[in-house]
Amino acid sequence: ALLPHIVPRPGLPAANSLAQTSQVIGGVVGAGIAGALFGVFGLGWVGFVLDAATFLASAALVSRVTAAAGRIDPTGTSRTSASSSVIAGLKVVTRSRVLSGMAISLAVTMLGVGAVNVLFVPLVVNLLRVSPTWMAGIDAAQTAGMLIAAALVAALARRLAPTTIVTLGLVGVGTGIAAVAGVTAVWHLLVVMLIVGLMVTPMQAMVSTIAQTSVPDDMRGRVGSVVSAVIASTSIASMAIGGLLGDLVGIRIVCLASGILVLTAAAIAWSMFRGIDSRGVDSAAATAQPSAEPAPG
């Protein structure tokens, strides 16, 4: 919600990609530090103390950002309760084809991805029969793909609409997850995760860009919260049943089904994004207020 206030519109894809990249780098570096700390001290509490300290450091950095940077356009803004804010955000999403398409496709995607996340370590250890330390290499392969893609996001955004990048990203991720079902050696998994990483960063950057450019300024935070809640809920549901299904039908079958779910999400995105302009902007959502009637068609 803050980025459109401080970044010119053409720079949003690159800025969102940079935000994604910084999270990836931070996660990889943090995991490495945690492993080193545990190896040296043998105590988990040291890592948790440093983890807490990083949040304090983040708070200090955020406090340096001027409040004016996040001040929304007062047009159409009114004081509302928490419940009415949630309802207003839902209305904006449901009345916009691009936003509802994005929310639905991401929800279906996470129904598949959540289960795979739960079963990844058992896949490596029980099926490929290699040490769990290979997870570091697998994470590194995906991270490498994400970093390479981050450097290409701005160029892609100049040639393809954000909605097209999201759809193609879902196709790539779904295909990669389905391919996990057939891996027989750990190096196969390294290649697959590198390719998945190449798809993830542009897709995530464009999802953020679409939300930033298709929503009125005073509704951007509410819509972002609604979409995040949908993604988190479906991911949790998928993780909850992923282990059970892994025991019942096998890890490979679950991975294949998860890949098919993500490909289904790509089909949903393609269907609902048709007719959106070349920038991926839903003009009806960008101009509508919470009480506006749905646009025809």
Tab-separated table of C-alpha atoms in Angstrom:
chain	number	residue	atom	x	y	z
A	1	ALA	CA	0.000	0.000	0.000
A	2	LEU	CA	2.919	2.338	0.675
A	3	LEU	CA	4.969	1.764	-2.483
A	4	PRO	CA	2.695	3.657	-4.923
A	5	HIS	CA	3.226	6.769	-2.782
A	6	ILE	CA	6.993	6.710	-3.135
A	7	VAL	CA	7.657	4.889	-6.440
A	8	PRO	CA	6.517	6.101	-9.894
A	9	ARG	CA	3.978	3.779	-11.475
A	10	PRO	CA	6.377	2.426	-14.159
A	11	GLY	CA	8.814	1.493	-11.390
A	12	LEU	CA	6.376	-0.577	-9.341
A	13	PRO	CA	7.242	-3.963	-10.930
A	14	ALA	CA	10.945	-3.458	-10.221
A	15	ALA	CA	10.262	-2.159	-6.702
A	16	ASN	CA	8.023	-5.112	-5.876
A	17	SER	CA	10.637	-7.474	-7.271
A	18	LEU	CA	13.278	-5.841	-5.075
A	19	ALA	CA	11.011	-6.300	-2.052
A	20	GLN	CA	10.579	-9.986	-2.879
A	21	THR	CA	14.315	-10.408	-3.411
A	22	SER	CA	15.204	-8.808	-0.099
A	23	GLN	CA	12.881	-11.231	1.690
A	24	VAL	CA	14.444	-14.195	-0.092
A	25	ILE	CA	17.993	-13.092	0.701
A	26	GLY	CA	17.073	-12.361	4.309
A	27	GLY	CA	15.471	-15.784	4.694
A	28	VAL	CA	18.457	-17.629	3.276
A	29	VAL	CA	20.998	-15.638	5.289
A	30	GLY	CA	18.916	-15.973	8.440
A	31	ALA	CA	18.601	-19.734	8.046
A	32	GLY	CA	22.366	-19.995	7.614
A	33	ILE	CA	23.029	-17.894	10.699
A	34	ALA	CA	20.564	-19.975	12.704
A	35	GLY	CA	22.314	-23.191	11.688
A	36	ALA	CA	25.720	-21.763	12.571
A	37	LEU	CA	24.500	-20.528	15.949
A	38	PHE	CA	22.969	-23.856	16.834
A	39	GLY	CA	26.098	-25.663	15.714
A	40	VAL	CA	28.358	-23.431	17.825
A	41	PHE	CA	26.242	-22.960	20.936
A	42	GLY	CA	23.883	-25.940	20.747
A	43	LEU	CA	21.126	-23.772	22.181
A	44	GLY	CA	18.078	-22.660	20.242
A	45	TRP	CA	17.305	-19.702	22.499
A	46	VAL	CA	20.254	-17.724	21.111
A	47	GLY	CA	18.640	-17.709	17.685
A	48	PHE	CA	15.272	-16.636	19.086
A	49	VAL	CA	16.864	-13.740	20.966
A	50	LEU	CA	18.564	-12.531	17.794
A	51	ASP	CA	15.328	-13.063	15.878
A	52	ALA	CA	13.516	-10.767	18.299
A	53	ALA	CA	16.305	-8.218	17.947
A	54	THR	CA	15.847	-8.138	14.169
A	55	PHE	CA	12.224	-7.099	14.645
A	56	LEU	CA	13.338	-4.240	16.865
A	57	ALA	CA	15.863	-3.228	14.202
A	58	SER	CA	13.119	-3.327	11.568
A	59	ALA	CA	10.881	-1.160	13.743
A	60	ALA	CA	13.702	1.362	14.085
A	61	LEU	CA	14.160	1.475	10.307
A	62	VAL	CA	10.432	1.895	9.661
A	63	SER	CA	10.274	4.714	12.229
A	64	ARG	CA	12.608	6.711	9.979
A	65	VAL	CA	10.056	6.716	7.132
A	66	THR	CA	8.133	9.980	7.088
A	67	ALA	CA	4.465	9.624	7.978
A	68	ALA	CA	3.543	11.716	4.941
A	69	ALA	CA	4.720	8.878	2.676
A	70	GLY	CA	1.842	6.692	3.813
A	71	ARG	CA	-0.882	9.343	3.983
A	72	ILE	CA	-3.716	8.272	1.706
A	73	ASP	CA	-5.698	10.437	-0.663
A	74	PRO	CA	-8.559	11.775	1.507
A	75	THR	CA	-11.034	11.556	-1.390
A	76	GLY	CA	-13.800	9.146	-0.455
A	77	THR	CA	-12.170	8.281	2.860
A	78	SER	CA	-14.287	8.014	5.987
A	79	ARG	CA	-13.911	6.637	9.489
A	80	THR	CA	-15.148	3.060	9.634
A	81	SER	CA	-15.153	0.157	12.047
A	82	ALA	CA	-12.940	-2.882	11.598
A	83	SER	CA	-15.848	-5.047	10.407
A	84	SER	CA	-17.040	-2.478	7.876
A	85	SER	CA	-13.475	-2.122	6.603
A	86	VAL	CA	-13.299	-5.868	5.949
A	87	ILE	CA	-16.664	-5.794	4.164
A	88	ALA	CA	-15.571	-2.788	2.084
A	89	GLY	CA	-12.396	-4.613	1.051
A	90	LEU	CA	-14.389	-7.706	0.080
A	91	LYS	CA	-16.735	-5.586	-2.017
A	92	VAL	CA	-13.877	-4.066	-3.961
A	93	VAL	CA	-12.434	-7.525	-4.645
A	94	THR	CA	-15.739	-9.115	-5.688
A	95	ARG	CA	-16.684	-6.200	-7.957
A	96	SER	CA	-13.392	-6.318	-9.846
A	97	ARG	CA	-12.763	-9.152	-12.290
A	98	VAL	CA	-8.997	-8.764	-12.130
A	99	LEU	CA	-8.919	-8.725	-8.310
A	100	SER	CA	-11.370	-11.580	-7.854
A	101	GLY	CA	-9.530	-13.582	-10.505
A	102	MET	CA	-6.261	-12.968	-8.708
A	103	ALA	CA	-7.708	-13.896	-5.306
A	104	ILE	CA	-9.361	-17.085	-6.564
A	105	SER	CA	-6.345	-18.262	-8.552
A	106	LEU	CA	-3.988	-17.614	-5.634
A	107	ALA	CA	-6.332	-19.449	-3.251
A	108	VAL	CA	-6.422	-22.500	-5.544
A	109	THR	CA	-2.636	-22.276	-5.929
A	110	MET	CA	-2.057	-22.366	-2.188
A	111	LEU	CA	-4.391	-25.350	-1.834
A	112	GLY	CA	-1.761	-27.218	-3.803
A	113	VAL	CA	1.443	-25.555	-2.637
A	114	GLY	CA	0.689	-25.901	1.080
A	115	ALA	CA	0.555	-29.695	0.894
A	116	VAL	CA	3.834	-29.850	-1.034
A	117	ASN	CA	5.544	-27.643	1.542
A	118	VAL	CA	4.583	-30.083	4.284
A	119	LEU	CA	5.745	-33.148	2.342
A	120	PHE	CA	9.014	-31.808	0.941
A	121	VAL	CA	11.323	-33.095	3.676
A	122	PRO	CA	9.712	-36.576	3.714
A	123	LEU	CA	10.118	-36.634	-0.068
A	124	VAL	CA	13.843	-35.896	0.196
A	125	VAL	CA	14.559	-38.208	3.123
A	126	ASN	CA	12.136	-41.109	2.642
A	127	LEU	CA	11.784	-41.336	-1.138
A	128	LEU	CA	15.066	-39.973	-2.498
A	129	ARG	CA	16.918	-41.413	0.518
A	130	VAL	CA	19.412	-38.589	0.926
A	131	SER	CA	20.442	-36.561	3.956
A	132	PRO	CA	18.109	-33.750	5.042
A	133	THR	CA	21.114	-31.439	4.695
A	134	TRP	CA	20.308	-31.504	0.964
A	135	MET	CA	17.426	-29.174	1.823
A	136	ALA	CA	20.002	-26.379	1.990
A	137	GLY	CA	21.029	-27.041	-1.605
A	138	ILE	CA	17.416	-27.317	-2.735
A	139	ASP	CA	16.574	-23.996	-1.091
A	140	ALA	CA	19.687	-22.486	-2.664
A	141	ALA	CA	18.578	-23.660	-6.117
A	142	GLN	CA	15.155	-22.055	-5.738
A	143	THR	CA	16.735	-18.900	-4.327
A	144	ALA	CA	19.135	-18.704	-7.270
A	145	GLY	CA	16.192	-18.912	-9.658
A	146	MET	CA	14.346	-16.169	-7.780
A	147	LEU	CA	17.374	-13.871	-7.792
A	148	ILE	CA	17.988	-14.401	-11.518
A	149	ALA	CA	14.331	-13.670	-12.248
A	150	ALA	CA	14.402	-10.543	-10.083
A	151	ALA	CA	16.960	-9.034	-12.434
A	152	LEU	CA	14.619	-9.680	-15.363
A	153	VAL	CA	11.328	-8.426	-13.916
A	154	ALA	CA	11.623	-4.854	-15.210
A	155	ALA	CA	12.380	-6.083	-18.740
A	156	LEU	CA	9.491	-8.563	-18.616
A	157	ALA	CA	7.108	-5.872	-17.389
A	158	ARG	CA	7.954	-3.736	-20.424
A	159	ARG	CA	6.984	-6.548	-22.798
A	160	LEU	CA	4.146	-8.399	-21.070
A	161	ALA	CA	1.058	-7.336	-19.142
A	162	PRO	CA	1.148	-8.068	-15.391
A	163	THR	CA	-1.815	-10.431	-15.761
A	164	THR	CA	0.034	-12.365	-18.463
A	165	ILE	CA	3.109	-12.711	-16.251
A	166	VAL	CA	0.962	-13.986	-13.371
A	167	THR	CA	-0.740	-16.561	-15.607
A	168	LEU	CA	2.529	-17.780	-17.128
A	169	GLY	CA	4.088	-17.909	-13.658
A	170	LEU	CA	1.283	-20.155	-12.439
A	171	VAL	CA	1.767	-22.434	-15.446
A	172	GLY	CA	5.485	-22.693	-14.664
A	173	VAL	CA	4.989	-23.319	-10.939
A	174	GLY	CA	2.241	-25.894	-11.565
A	175	THR	CA	4.361	-27.735	-14.096
A	176	GLY	CA	7.328	-27.726	-11.710
A	177	ILE	CA	5.305	-29.069	-8.798
A	178	ALA	CA	3.819	-31.812	-10.968
A	179	ALA	CA	7.352	-32.695	-12.115
A	180	VAL	CA	8.384	-33.185	-8.470
A	181	ALA	CA	6.164	-36.291	-8.470
A	182	GLY	CA	8.508	-37.954	-10.955
A	183	VAL	CA	11.945	-37.066	-9.559
A	184	THR	CA	14.197	-40.036	-8.804
A	185	ALA	CA	17.438	-38.264	-7.885
A	186	VAL	CA	18.167	-35.203	-5.813
A	187	TRP	CA	19.749	-33.370	-8.750
A	188	HIS	CA	16.414	-33.625	-10.558
A	189	LEU	CA	14.902	-31.721	-7.652
A	190	LEU	CA	17.620	-29.061	-7.851
A	191	VAL	CA	16.771	-28.404	-11.505
A	192	VAL	CA	13.021	-28.325	-10.862
A	193	MET	CA	13.336	-25.898	-7.946
A	194	LEU	CA	15.620	-23.624	-9.967
A	195	ILE	CA	12.904	-23.404	-12.628
A	196	VAL	CA	10.186	-22.847	-10.008
A	197	GLY	CA	12.265	-20.032	-8.525
A	198	LEU	CA	12.492	-18.390	-11.943
A	199	MET	CA	8.681	-18.314	-12.065
A	200	VAL	CA	7.939	-17.223	-8.507
A	201	THR	CA	9.576	-13.777	-8.302
A	202	PRO	CA	7.970	-12.233	-11.422
A	203	MET	CA	4.602	-13.715	-10.482
A	204	GLN	CA	4.680	-12.360	-6.928
A	205	ALA	CA	5.927	-8.959	-8.089
A	206	MET	CA	3.083	-8.689	-10.606
A	207	VAL	CA	0.472	-9.765	-8.054
A	208	SER	CA	1.562	-6.834	-5.885
A	209	THR	CA	1.644	-4.476	-8.867
A	210	ILE	CA	-1.889	-5.437	-9.927
A	211	ALA	CA	-3.208	-4.826	-6.408
A	212	GLN	CA	-1.436	-1.467	-6.225
A	213	THR	CA	-2.673	-0.196	-9.581
A	214	SER	CA	-6.221	-1.607	-9.578
A	215	VAL	CA	-7.419	-0.371	-6.190
A	216	PRO	CA	-8.357	3.120	-4.954
A	217	ASP	CA	-5.789	4.610	-2.621
A	218	ASP	CA	-8.036	4.518	0.455
A	219	MET	CA	-8.908	0.825	-0.125
A	220	ARG	CA	-5.473	-0.564	-0.959
A	221	GLY	CA	-4.613	-1.765	2.539
A	222	ARG	CA	-8.024	-3.347	3.041
A	223	VAL	CA	-7.890	-5.214	-0.253
A	224	GLY	CA	-4.350	-6.387	0.486
A	225	SER	CA	-5.512	-7.732	3.835
A	226	VAL	CA	-8.409	-9.610	2.247
A	227	VAL	CA	-6.170	-11.243	-0.366
A	228	SER	CA	-3.557	-12.136	2.268
A	229	ALA	CA	-6.223	-13.686	4.486
A	230	VAL	CA	-7.525	-15.805	1.598
A	231	ILE	CA	-4.021	-17.031	0.760
A	232	ALA	CA	-3.158	-17.799	4.391
A	233	SER	CA	-6.423	-19.653	5.025
A	234	THR	CA	-6.136	-21.911	1.995
A	235	SER	CA	-2.459	-22.558	2.697
A	236	ILE	CA	-3.207	-23.640	6.268
A	237	ALA	CA	-6.040	-25.886	5.084
A	238	SER	CA	-3.738	-27.475	2.515
A	239	MET	CA	-0.969	-28.078	5.058
A	240	ALA	CA	-3.467	-29.581	7.480
A	241	ILE	CA	-4.530	-32.292	5.017
A	242	GLY	CA	-1.210	-32.656	3.173
A	243	GLY	CA	0.330	-35.068	5.675
A	244	LEU	CA	-2.814	-37.178	5.881
A	245	LEU	CA	-3.053	-37.484	2.114
A	246	GLY	CA	0.653	-38.285	1.923
A	247	ASP	CA	0.081	-41.300	4.173
A	248	LEU	CA	-3.098	-42.383	2.406
A	249	VAL	CA	-2.183	-42.067	-1.283
A	250	GLY	CA	1.551	-41.381	-1.251
A	251	ILE	CA	3.736	-38.289	-1.519
A	252	ARG	CA	4.155	-38.494	-5.284
A	253	ILE	CA	0.417	-38.618	-5.907
A	254	VAL	CA	-0.092	-35.585	-3.671
A	255	CYS	CA	2.633	-33.665	-5.553
A	256	LEU	CA	1.022	-34.524	-8.885
A	257	ALA	CA	-2.422	-33.481	-7.650
A	258	SER	CA	-0.963	-30.263	-6.246
A	259	GLY	CA	0.641	-29.459	-9.591
A	260	ILE	CA	-2.692	-30.031	-11.320
A	261	LEU	CA	-4.353	-27.677	-8.824
A	262	VAL	CA	-1.858	-24.924	-9.634
A	263	LEU	CA	-2.362	-25.476	-13.367
A	264	THR	CA	-6.102	-25.199	-12.706
A	265	ALA	CA	-5.389	-21.879	-10.985
A	266	ALA	CA	-3.543	-20.763	-14.130
A	267	ALA	CA	-6.600	-21.652	-16.227
A	268	ILE	CA	-8.824	-19.664	-13.847
A	269	ALA	CA	-6.473	-16.676	-14.070
A	270	TRP	CA	-6.381	-16.854	-17.888
A	271	SER	CA	-10.175	-17.000	-18.064
A	272	MET	CA	-10.807	-14.139	-15.648
A	273	PHE	CA	-8.004	-11.886	-16.903
A	274	ARG	CA	-9.227	-11.917	-20.511
A	275	GLY	CA	-10.257	-8.444	-21.618
A	276	ILE	CA	-8.133	-6.655	-19.026
A	277	ASP	CA	-6.067	-3.883	-20.613
A	278	SER	CA	-2.379	-4.314	-21.478
A	279	ARG	CA	-1.246	-2.932	-18.120
A	280	GLY	CA	-3.321	-5.480	-16.220
A	281	VAL	CA	-5.451	-2.694	-14.758
A	282	ASP	CA	-9.135	-3.097	-14.090
A	283	SER	CA	-10.315	0.465	-14.655
A	284	ALA	CA	-13.665	-0.169	-12.966
A	285	ALA	CA	-11.963	-1.197	-9.721
A	286	ALA	CA	-9.483	1.663	-9.877
A	287	THR	CA	-12.223	4.275	-9.959
A	288	ALA	CA	-14.960	2.633	-7.897
A	289	GLN	CA	-15.687	3.559	-4.322
A	290	PRO	CA	-16.868	0.908	-1.829
A	291	SER	CA	-20.524	1.674	-2.513
A	292	ALA	CA	-20.230	1.695	-6.307
A	293	GLU	CA	-22.337	-0.628	-8.441
A	294	PRO	CA	-20.575	-3.406	-10.400
A	295	ALA	CA	-19.433	-2.322	-13.848
A	296	PRO	CA	-21.381	-3.908	-16.721
A	297	GLY	CA	-19.706	-6.857	-18.420
